Coordinates of C-alpha atoms and ligand atoms in Angstrom, one line a residue:
M1 CA 24.4 17.1 1.0
N2 CA 22.3 19.2 3.4
L3 CA 19.5 17.8 5.4
N4 CA 17.7 19.7 8.1
I5 CA 17.3 17.2 10.9
K6 CA 14.7 17.7 13.4
D7 CA 14.1 14.6 15.3
S8 CA 11.3 14.6 17.6
F9 CA 10.1 10.7 18.0
N10 CA 13.4 9.6 19.6
K11 CA 13.7 12.8 21.7
E12 CA 10.1 13.3 23.0
L13 CA 9.2 9.6 23.4
P14 CA 10.7 7.0 25.9
A15 CA 13.8 5.2 24.7
D16 CA 14.8 1.8 25.7
P17 CA 17.7 2.4 28.2
I18 CA 19.6 -0.7 26.9
Q19 CA 21.7 0.2 23.7
E20 CA 23.2 -3.3 23.1
N21 CA 21.9 -4.6 19.7
D22 CA 20.6 -7.9 20.7
R23 CA 17.2 -9.4 20.7
R24 CA 14.8 -8.7 23.6
Q25 CA 11.4 -7.6 25.0
V26 CA 11.6 -4.0 25.4
T27 CA 9.1 -2.5 27.7
E28 CA 7.8 1.0 28.7
A29 CA 9.7 2.3 25.5
C30 CA 8.8 3.3 22.0
F31 CA 12.0 2.6 20.4
S32 CA 15.7 1.2 20.8
F33 CA 18.7 3.2 19.5
V34 CA 20.6 1.0 17.1
T35 CA 23.1 1.6 14.2
P36 CA 22.6 0.2 10.6
R37 CA 24.9 -2.5 9.6
I38 CA 27.7 -1.6 7.4
P39 CA 27.0 -3.1 3.7
S40 CA 30.1 -4.5 2.2
K41 CA 29.8 -3.1 -1.3
P42 CA 26.8 -0.5 -1.3
E43 CA 25.4 0.5 -4.7
I44 CA 22.4 3.0 -5.3
I45 CA 20.8 1.4 -8.0
H46 CA 17.8 3.8 -8.4
S47 CA 16.4 6.7 -6.7
S48 CA 13.6 9.0 -7.1
L49 CA 14.2 12.6 -7.7
E50 CA 10.7 13.9 -6.6
V51 CA 11.1 12.2 -3.2
A52 CA 14.6 13.7 -2.7
K53 CA 13.2 17.2 -3.6
L54 CA 10.7 16.8 -0.6
L55 CA 13.6 16.4 1.7
G56 CA 15.3 19.5 0.1
L57 CA 17.8 17.3 -1.9
N58 CA 18.8 17.7 -5.6
E59 CA 19.9 15.4 -8.5
A60 CA 23.5 16.3 -7.8
D61 CA 22.8 15.0 -4.2
L62 CA 21.5 11.6 -5.3
K63 CA 24.7 11.0 -7.4
S64 CA 27.0 12.0 -4.3
E65 CA 29.3 9.5 -2.2
T66 CA 27.6 11.0 0.9
F67 CA 24.2 9.8 -0.5
K68 CA 25.3 6.5 -1.3
Q69 CA 26.8 5.9 2.4
I70 CA 24.0 7.4 4.3
F71 CA 21.1 5.6 2.5
T72 CA 22.9 2.0 2.5
G73 CA 23.7 2.5 6.2
A74 CA 27.6 2.8 5.5
K75 CA 27.8 6.0 7.6
V76 CA 25.5 7.6 10.1
L77 CA 24.3 11.2 9.3
E78 CA 26.0 13.7 11.6
G79 CA 23.5 14.9 14.4
S80 CA 21.4 12.0 14.0
N81 CA 20.3 9.0 16.3
P82 CA 19.1 6.0 14.4
Y83 CA 16.4 3.6 16.1
A84 CA 14.0 0.9 15.5
M85 CA 10.3 1.2 16.8
C86 CA 9.0 -1.1 19.3
Y87 CA 5.5 -2.2 18.2
G88 CA 3.3 -5.4 18.4
G89 CA 0.5 -6.6 16.2
H90 CA -2.4 -9.0 15.5
Q91 CA -1.1 -11.3 12.6
F92 CA -3.6 -13.2 10.6
G93 CA -6.2 -12.8 13.3
S94 CA -4.2 -13.6 16.4
W95 CA -2.1 -11.4 18.8
A96 CA 1.6 -12.0 18.1
G97 CA 3.3 -10.1 20.9
Q98 CA 6.1 -7.9 20.4
L99 CA 7.3 -7.5 16.7
G100 CA 8.9 -4.2 16.1
D101 CA 11.3 -2.8 13.4
G102 CA 13.1 -6.2 12.8
R103 CA 14.9 -4.8 9.9
A104 CA 14.0 -1.2 9.5
I105 CA 15.9 1.4 11.1
N106 CA 14.9 5.2 11.4
L107 CA 17.7 7.3 10.3
A108 CA 16.2 10.7 11.3
E109 CA 13.6 13.2 10.8
V110 CA 14.0 15.9 8.2
E111 CA 12.1 19.1 7.8
H112 CA 11.9 20.8 4.6
D113 CA 9.2 23.5 3.2
S114 CA 7.3 23.1 6.6
N115 CA 7.0 19.4 6.1
S116 CA 8.5 16.7 8.3
W117 CA 9.8 13.3 6.9
V118 CA 11.2 10.3 8.6
L119 CA 13.9 8.6 6.7
Q120 CA 14.1 4.8 7.2
L121 CA 16.1 2.3 5.9
K122 CA 14.4 -1.2 5.3
G123 CA 17.0 -4.2 5.3
A124 CA 19.7 -2.4 7.0
G125 CA 20.5 -5.1 9.8
E126 CA 19.6 -6.5 12.8
T127 CA 17.7 -4.8 15.8
P128 CA 16.4 -5.7 19.2
Y129 CA 13.3 -6.8 17.3
S130 CA 14.9 -9.1 14.7
R131 CA 13.4 -12.0 16.5
S132 CA 14.7 -15.3 14.7
A133 CA 15.4 -13.2 11.4
D134 CA 18.4 -11.5 10.0
G135 CA 17.4 -7.9 9.6
L136 CA 17.9 -8.1 5.9
A137 CA 15.9 -7.8 2.6
V138 CA 16.4 -9.2 -1.0
L139 CA 16.5 -7.5 -4.1
R140 CA 13.1 -8.9 -5.5
S141 CA 11.0 -7.5 -2.5
S142 CA 13.1 -4.3 -2.4
I143 CA 12.3 -3.3 -6.2
R144 CA 8.6 -4.4 -5.7
E145 CA 8.5 -1.8 -2.7
H146 CA 10.3 1.0 -4.1
L147 CA 8.4 0.9 -7.4
C148 CA 5.0 0.2 -5.8
S149 CA 5.3 3.1 -3.5
E150 CA 6.1 5.4 -6.0
A151 CA 3.3 3.9 -8.3
M152 CA 0.9 4.1 -5.7
Y153 CA 1.7 8.0 -4.9
H154 CA 1.0 8.8 -8.3
L155 CA -2.3 6.6 -8.3
G156 CA -3.5 9.1 -5.5
V157 CA -3.4 6.5 -3.2
P158 CA -1.9 7.7 0.3
T159 CA 1.3 5.8 0.9
T160 CA 4.6 5.9 2.2
R161 CA 7.2 6.9 -0.2
S162 CA 10.5 5.4 -1.4
L163 CA 13.8 7.6 -1.8
S164 CA 16.0 5.1 -2.9
L165 CA 16.8 1.4 -4.0
S166 CA 20.4 -0.1 -3.3
L167 CA 22.4 -2.9 -3.2
S168 CA 24.2 -3.9 -0.1
G169 CA 26.7 -6.0 -1.8
D170 CA 25.9 -8.9 0.8
Q171 CA 24.2 -12.3 0.0
V172 CA 21.1 -13.1 1.9
M173 CA 19.8 -16.8 2.1
R174 CA 15.8 -16.9 1.6
D175 CA 13.5 -20.0 1.2
V176 CA 11.1 -18.1 -1.4
M177 CA 8.2 -20.5 -1.4
Y178 CA 9.1 -21.9 2.2
D179 CA 9.5 -25.4 0.7
G180 CA 12.8 -26.5 2.0
N181 CA 14.8 -24.8 -1.1
P182 CA 16.6 -21.9 0.5
A183 CA 19.1 -20.0 -1.9
L184 CA 21.2 -17.0 -1.8
E185 CA 20.0 -13.7 -3.0
K186 CA 21.4 -10.3 -3.4
G187 CA 20.7 -8.2 -0.3
A188 CA 19.1 -4.8 -0.9
I189 CA 18.1 -1.7 1.2
V190 CA 15.0 0.6 0.4
C191 CA 15.1 4.0 2.1
R192 CA 11.4 4.6 3.0
V193 CA 10.1 8.1 3.5
S194 CA 7.1 9.1 5.5
P195 CA 5.7 11.7 7.9
S196 CA 5.6 8.9 10.3
F197 CA 5.9 5.2 10.9
I198 CA 3.7 4.6 13.8
R199 CA 1.3 1.7 13.4
F200 CA -1.9 0.4 15.1
G201 CA 0.5 -2.1 16.7
S202 CA 2.5 0.8 18.3
F203 CA -0.5 1.3 20.6
E204 CA -1.3 -2.4 21.0
I205 CA 2.0 -3.2 22.6
F206 CA 1.5 -0.9 25.4
A207 CA -2.2 -1.9 25.6
S208 CA -1.0 -5.7 26.0
R209 CA 1.3 -4.9 28.8
K210 CA -1.4 -2.5 30.6
D211 CA 1.1 0.3 30.2
T212 CA -1.6 3.2 29.9
T213 CA 1.3 5.7 30.8
N214 CA 2.9 5.1 27.5
I215 CA -0.3 4.6 25.6
K216 CA -0.8 8.3 26.5
K217 CA 2.5 9.4 25.7
L218 CA 2.3 8.2 22.2
A219 CA -1.1 9.1 21.4
D220 CA -0.4 12.7 22.6
Y221 CA 2.7 12.7 20.3
A222 CA 0.8 11.4 17.4
I223 CA -1.8 13.9 17.9
K224 CA 0.5 16.8 18.7
N225 CA 2.4 16.2 15.4
F226 CA 0.0 14.6 12.9
F227 CA -3.5 15.6 13.9
P228 CA -2.9 19.3 15.2
E229 CA -6.6 20.3 14.4
I230 CA -7.4 17.9 17.7
N231 CA -7.1 19.8 21.0
L232 CA -5.2 17.8 23.8
G233 CA -6.4 17.8 27.3
T234 CA -9.6 15.9 27.5
K235 CA -10.7 12.3 27.0
G236 CA -12.5 13.5 23.9
A237 CA -9.2 14.1 22.1
Y238 CA -8.6 10.2 22.0
V239 CA -11.9 9.8 20.5
E240 CA -11.4 12.4 18.0
F241 CA -8.1 11.0 17.2
F242 CA -9.4 7.3 16.9
N243 CA -12.3 8.9 14.4
A244 CA -9.6 10.7 12.5
V245 CA -7.6 7.4 12.0
L246 CA -10.6 5.5 11.2
N247 CA -11.8 8.1 8.4
R248 CA -8.0 8.0 6.9
T249 CA -8.1 4.3 6.9
L250 CA -11.5 4.0 5.3
E251 CA -10.4 6.6 2.5
M252 CA -7.2 4.5 2.0
V253 CA -9.1 1.3 1.5
V254 CA -11.6 2.7 -1.0
H255 CA -8.5 3.9 -3.1
W256 CA -7.2 0.4 -2.8
Q257 CA -10.6 -1.2 -4.2
R258 CA -10.7 1.5 -7.0
V259 CA -7.3 0.7 -8.4
G260 CA -7.5 -3.2 -7.8
F261 CA -4.6 -3.1 -5.0
V262 CA -4.5 -6.2 -2.7
H263 CA -2.2 -5.6 0.3
G264 CA -1.6 -9.1 1.1
V265 CA -0.7 -8.9 4.8
M266 CA -3.0 -6.5 6.5
N267 CA -1.8 -7.3 9.9
T268 CA -2.3 -4.5 12.7
D269 CA 1.6 -4.1 12.5
N270 CA 1.0 -3.0 8.9
M271 CA -1.6 -0.5 9.3
S272 CA -0.4 3.3 9.5
I273 CA -2.1 5.5 11.8
L274 CA -1.8 8.3 9.1
G275 CA -4.0 5.9 7.1
L276 CA -0.9 5.3 4.5
T277 CA -0.2 2.2 2.5
I278 CA 2.6 0.8 4.4
D279 CA 4.7 -2.5 4.1
Y280 CA 4.6 -3.5 0.5
G281 CA 5.2 -7.5 1.0
P282 CA 3.3 -9.9 -0.9
Y283 CA 0.8 -7.4 -2.5
G284 CA -0.7 -7.6 -5.9
W285 CA -3.1 -6.1 -8.4
L286 CA -6.3 -7.8 -9.5
E287 CA -6.0 -8.8 -13.0
N288 CA -8.9 -11.0 -13.7
Y289 CA -11.7 -9.2 -11.5
D290 CA -12.1 -11.6 -8.5
E291 CA -13.0 -10.6 -5.2
E292 CA -11.8 -14.0 -3.6
W293 CA -8.1 -13.1 -5.0
T294 CA -5.0 -12.7 -2.6
P295 CA -1.6 -12.7 -4.0
N296 CA -0.1 -14.0 -0.5
T297 CA 0.5 -17.8 -0.5
T298 CA 0.8 -17.9 3.4
D299 CA -2.9 -16.8 3.3
R300 CA -3.9 -19.2 0.9
S301 CA -6.2 -21.5 2.8
N302 CA -8.0 -18.5 4.8
R303 CA -7.8 -15.7 2.2
R304 CA -8.3 -13.5 5.1
Y305 CA -6.5 -10.6 3.1
R306 CA -8.3 -11.1 -0.2
Y307 CA -9.3 -8.1 -2.1
G308 CA -13.2 -8.3 -1.4
N309 CA -12.4 -8.6 2.4
Q310 CA -10.2 -5.7 2.5
P311 CA -12.9 -3.3 3.9
Q312 CA -13.8 -5.9 6.5
V313 CA -10.2 -6.2 7.7
A314 CA -9.5 -2.7 8.1
L315 CA -12.5 -2.6 10.2
W316 CA -11.4 -5.5 12.6
N317 CA -8.1 -3.8 12.7
L318 CA -9.7 -0.5 13.6
F319 CA -11.5 -2.4 16.3
Q320 CA -8.1 -3.6 17.8
L321 CA -7.0 0.0 17.7
A322 CA -10.1 0.9 19.7
N323 CA -9.2 -1.8 22.4
A324 CA -5.6 -0.4 22.6
L325 CA -6.8 3.3 23.1
Y326 CA -9.7 2.6 25.2
P327 CA -7.9 3.0 28.5
L328 CA -7.4 6.7 27.7
V329 CA -11.1 7.0 27.4
E330 CA -12.7 4.4 29.5
E331 CA -16.1 4.3 27.9
P332 CA -16.9 1.9 25.1
K333 CA -19.7 4.0 23.5
P334 CA -17.8 6.5 21.3
F335 CA -15.5 3.7 19.9
E336 CA -18.7 1.7 19.2
E337 CA -20.4 4.5 17.3
A338 CA -17.5 5.3 15.4
L339 CA -16.9 1.7 14.3
E340 CA -20.6 1.3 13.5
K341 CA -20.6 4.4 11.6
Y342 CA -17.6 2.8 9.4
K343 CA -20.0 0.3 7.8
A344 CA -22.3 3.1 6.2
D345 CA -19.7 5.3 5.5
Y346 CA -17.6 2.7 3.7
E347 CA -20.8 1.8 1.7
E348 CA -21.5 5.3 0.8
Q349 CA -17.9 6.1 -0.3
Y350 CA -17.3 2.9 -2.0
L351 CA -20.5 3.4 -4.1
Q352 CA -19.5 7.0 -4.9
M353 CA -15.9 5.9 -5.9
M354 CA -17.6 3.1 -8.2
R355 CA -19.7 5.9 -9.8
S356 CA -16.8 7.7 -10.7
K357 CA -15.3 4.7 -12.2
L358 CA -18.3 4.2 -14.2
G359 CA -18.3 8.0 -15.1
L360 CA -21.7 8.5 -13.6
E361 CA -22.4 12.3 -12.5
T362 CA -25.7 11.5 -10.5
A363 CA -26.5 9.5 -7.7
L364 CA -29.6 7.3 -7.8
D365 CA -31.1 4.8 -5.3
N366 CA -30.4 1.8 -7.3
D367 CA -26.8 2.3 -8.2
S368 CA -25.7 -0.3 -5.7
I369 CA -27.6 -2.8 -7.8
I370 CA -26.2 -1.7 -11.0
N371 CA -22.7 -2.1 -9.2
Q372 CA -23.6 -5.5 -7.8
I373 CA -24.7 -6.7 -11.2
L374 CA -21.6 -5.4 -12.8
I375 CA -19.3 -7.1 -10.3
D376 CA -21.3 -10.4 -10.9
T377 CA -20.9 -10.0 -14.6
L378 CA -17.2 -9.2 -14.4
A379 CA -16.6 -12.6 -12.5
L380 CA -18.7 -14.5 -15.3
T381 CA -15.5 -15.1 -17.1
E382 CA -11.9 -13.6 -16.6
T383 CA -12.2 -10.1 -17.2
D384 CA -9.2 -7.7 -16.6
M385 CA -10.1 -4.8 -14.0
T386 CA -7.9 -2.4 -15.3
I387 CA -8.2 -2.8 -18.7
F388 CA -12.0 -3.1 -18.5
F389 CA -12.6 0.4 -16.6
R390 CA -10.0 2.1 -18.9
L391 CA -11.9 0.8 -22.3
L392 CA -15.2 1.6 -20.7
A393 CA -14.6 5.2 -21.2
N394 CA -14.6 4.8 -24.8
V395 CA -18.4 3.5 -24.9
Q396 CA -20.7 6.1 -26.5
K397 CA -24.1 6.9 -25.2
D398 CA -25.6 6.2 -28.7
D399 CA -24.0 2.9 -29.2
T400 CA -25.9 -0.5 -29.4
V401 CA -25.4 -2.7 -26.4
E402 CA -23.5 -5.0 -28.6
A403 CA -21.3 -2.3 -29.8
M404 CA -20.7 -1.4 -26.0
T405 CA -19.5 -5.0 -25.3
R406 CA -17.1 -4.7 -28.2
V407 CA -15.5 -1.6 -26.7
V408 CA -14.6 -3.6 -23.7
Q409 CA -13.8 -6.7 -25.5
D410 CA -9.9 -6.7 -25.0
A411 CA -10.5 -6.8 -21.3
F412 CA -11.6 -10.6 -21.5
Y413 CA -8.9 -13.1 -21.1
D414 CA -10.7 -15.6 -23.2
E415 CA -12.6 -13.5 -25.8
K416 CA -14.3 -16.7 -27.2
A417 CA -16.0 -17.1 -23.8
I418 CA -18.3 -14.1 -24.6
K419 CA -20.8 -15.9 -26.0
E420 CA -24.5 -17.0 -25.3
G421 CA -25.1 -16.5 -21.7
V422 CA -22.0 -14.5 -20.8
L423 CA -22.8 -12.3 -23.9
E424 CA -26.6 -12.0 -22.7
S425 CA -25.5 -11.0 -19.2
W426 CA -23.1 -8.4 -20.6
K427 CA -25.8 -6.8 -22.9
S428 CA -28.3 -6.6 -19.9
W429 CA -25.6 -4.8 -17.9
F430 CA -25.0 -2.4 -20.9
K431 CA -28.5 -1.8 -21.3
I432 CA -28.8 -0.6 -17.8
Y433 CA -25.7 1.4 -18.2
K434 CA -26.7 3.2 -21.3
G435 CA -29.8 4.0 -19.5
R436 CA -28.1 5.9 -16.9
L437 CA -25.7 7.4 -19.4
V438 CA -28.6 8.7 -21.7
S439 CA -30.3 10.2 -18.6
E440 CA -27.1 12.3 -17.8
T441 CA -26.3 15.7 -19.3
Q442 CA -22.6 15.3 -19.8
S443 CA -20.9 14.5 -23.2
D444 CA -19.1 11.2 -24.0
A445 CA -15.9 13.2 -24.3
E446 CA -16.5 14.8 -20.9
R447 CA -17.2 11.5 -19.2
K448 CA -14.2 9.9 -20.8
A449 CA -12.0 12.5 -19.8
K450 CA -13.1 12.3 -16.3
M451 CA -13.2 8.4 -16.1
N452 CA -9.5 8.4 -17.3
L453 CA -8.6 10.1 -14.1
V454 CA -9.7 7.6 -11.9
N455 CA -9.1 4.5 -14.0
P456 CA -5.7 4.1 -14.4
K457 CA -4.2 2.8 -17.7
Y458 CA -0.8 1.5 -16.1
V459 CA -0.6 -0.3 -12.9
L460 CA 2.3 -2.4 -11.4
R461 CA 1.1 -5.9 -12.4
N462 CA 3.2 -8.6 -10.5
Y463 CA 4.6 -9.8 -13.7
M464 CA 5.9 -6.4 -14.8
A465 CA 7.6 -6.1 -11.4
Q466 CA 9.1 -9.7 -11.9
L467 CA 10.4 -9.0 -15.3
A468 CA 12.1 -6.0 -13.9
I469 CA 13.5 -8.1 -10.8
D470 CA 14.6 -10.7 -13.5
E471 CA 16.8 -8.1 -15.1
A472 CA 18.0 -6.6 -12.1
N473 CA 19.3 -9.8 -10.7
K474 CA 21.4 -10.0 -14.0
G475 CA 22.7 -6.3 -13.2
N476 CA 20.4 -4.5 -15.8
Y477 CA 18.1 -2.0 -14.0
D478 CA 16.7 -0.5 -17.2
L479 CA 13.3 -2.0 -16.6
V480 CA 13.2 -0.7 -12.9
S481 CA 13.8 2.7 -14.5
E482 CA 11.3 2.2 -17.3
L483 CA 8.5 1.0 -14.9
Y484 CA 9.3 3.8 -12.4
N485 CA 9.0 6.5 -15.4
M486 CA 5.8 4.9 -16.6
L487 CA 4.2 4.7 -13.3
K488 CA 4.7 8.3 -12.7
N489 CA 1.8 9.0 -15.2
P490 CA -0.6 6.2 -14.6
Y491 CA -3.6 8.1 -15.9
A492 CA -1.9 9.4 -19.0
E493 CA -2.2 7.8 -22.5
Q494 CA 1.6 7.4 -22.8
T495 CA 1.5 5.7 -26.3
E496 CA 5.3 4.9 -25.9
Y497 CA 4.4 2.4 -23.2
Q498 CA 1.2 0.8 -25.0
K499 CA 2.8 -2.7 -24.6
W500 CA 2.4 -2.3 -20.8
F501 CA -1.4 -1.6 -21.4
A502 CA -2.1 -5.5 -21.6
K503 CA -3.5 -8.5 -20.0
R504 CA -1.4 -10.6 -17.7
P505 CA 0.5 -12.9 -20.2
E506 CA -0.4 -16.7 -19.9
W507 CA 3.2 -17.6 -18.8
A508 CA 2.7 -15.4 -15.8
R509 CA -0.5 -17.0 -14.7
N510 CA 1.1 -19.5 -12.1
K511 CA 4.5 -18.3 -12.0
V512 CA 6.3 -17.5 -8.5
G513 CA 6.6 -14.0 -8.1
C514 CA 3.8 -13.3 -10.8
S515 CA 0.6 -14.8 -9.2
M516 CA 2.3 -16.3 -6.2
L517 CA 4.1 -14.6 -3.5
S518 CA 5.2 -15.4 0.1
C519 CA 5.8 -13.5 3.1
S520 CA 9.7 -14.3 2.2
S521 CA 11.5 -11.0 1.6
Ligands
LIG1 P1 6.1 -8.0 7.9 O1 5.2 -9.1 7.4 O2 7.1 -7.8 6.7 O3 5.3 -6.8 8.2 O4 7.0 -8.6 9.1 C1 6.4 -8.8 10.2 C2 7.4 -8.7 11.3 O5 8.7 -9.4 11.2 C3 7.9 -7.1 11.5 O6 8.3 -7.0 12.8 C4 9.3 -7.3 10.8 O7 10.2 -6.4 11.1 C5 9.9 -8.8 11.2 N1 10.7 -9.2 9.7 C6 10.1 -9.3 8.7 N2 11.2 -9.8 7.9 C7 12.6 -9.7 8.8 C8 13.8 -10.0 8.8 N3 14.2 -10.5 7.6 N4 14.6 -9.6 9.7 C9 14.1 -9.2 10.8 N5 12.9 -9.1 11.2 C10 12.1 -9.2 10.1
LIG2 MG1 5.5 -5.1 8.5

């Protein structure tokens, strides 16, 4: 196994001088050196050949003993200096102080084909940032992170990647629903891969300590490595940097809304400065279209991180980042202007995205009204978002509105509910939609082909991940592989996987892991 190690973060940025692995406040440093914990009986249970290739590895490497040792923490890569990053964050709207990589350990940066990737083990043991927790991760949440990272990538959503999923061979104690019922679970390790794991909170921690020197060092490092189009040397560079992060974050959220992804824990420590989806915890996918929905039980009362609120929360988080970068600019105006612009830009990009979901080529002034009526109608009775948009592509311009309603019938959870008022609402919306389709020049077939590239057929519904988890807990990883393979082509018909193009089954409606997820992982 040959990896071209080219570390920069742990070479160019200030290190914590203390090398003991005990929990502490770490100041004036971006990271602490730390060695992964030795697992008792490591076993790789799934790996991604695609991600391996990004790193210059091949299929034989994935099967090698060295791969297993390195990516479960059993052995440290020669020439590498693993470390945990220091960051803070606003959690659920409140400043939480120092957080940091409590259970993530960055192994090394690897360069391949002119791209640079950080390899990071999640669940590889304690670090100075572990606070009161154990530094470990369990199999269920690791399967969810491994599968979803790759599913999101193939959906075209900016995300960190996942190279491998392993068992540590150790048992981990977790209270899944925080209700006083702790139980032992299988410990697992995921190797995440990203150009960088710098978060909004990486800047906030220094700002909270009035450490402008290190805000600058980190910002300069980020700009130099990830935003090379920005010229360093003036205060304006940091404004440009902020604008670039803002634009990427906005783009990421528009994608989330497009595919019905709900992150679940949009704390500022979980926001990547590269606009990548990061930290897959109690995330979920909208099944019945409901803007109020959040998968995270920890957030059940406030629903801060509900689907419909994600664009606003991203803005709130960007506001925190602006505050953290402010000492480098010392002028509020450019930040205010950028944040102000976000709202209009979001509306515009969101609407354009919705047009693409609807297969509309032209932009008309009242499209936002058509969209709003659609959203209101979708919510009248439980309507599966993924299935609705996928079936909508089968509508023909010449269909009657009754026929159009029948085309999407399978998306309704209770088909019998589509009568009287609800049926009339659908017919009214289809009447407007039909008018739009008729006014456009593209054929039904052309529109369908385009819509099927933005409306996925297959997404990782929570109950699907839970089925894979239940099997994996029994030692059978076939379903992990099956879902992984299917989710590599979410827009393709893949009739062999037709059974996964289905509404959430009734048994999954209120089941832990399917509709309810806590932060316990
Ligand atoms: P999260 O909600 O997963 O983003 O985690 C928030 C913070 O808690 C981060 O600093 C994590 O590193 C830390 N954390 C979460 N779970 C653990 C754990 N089992 N051991 C140590 N730190 C953890
Ligand atoms: Mg996190």
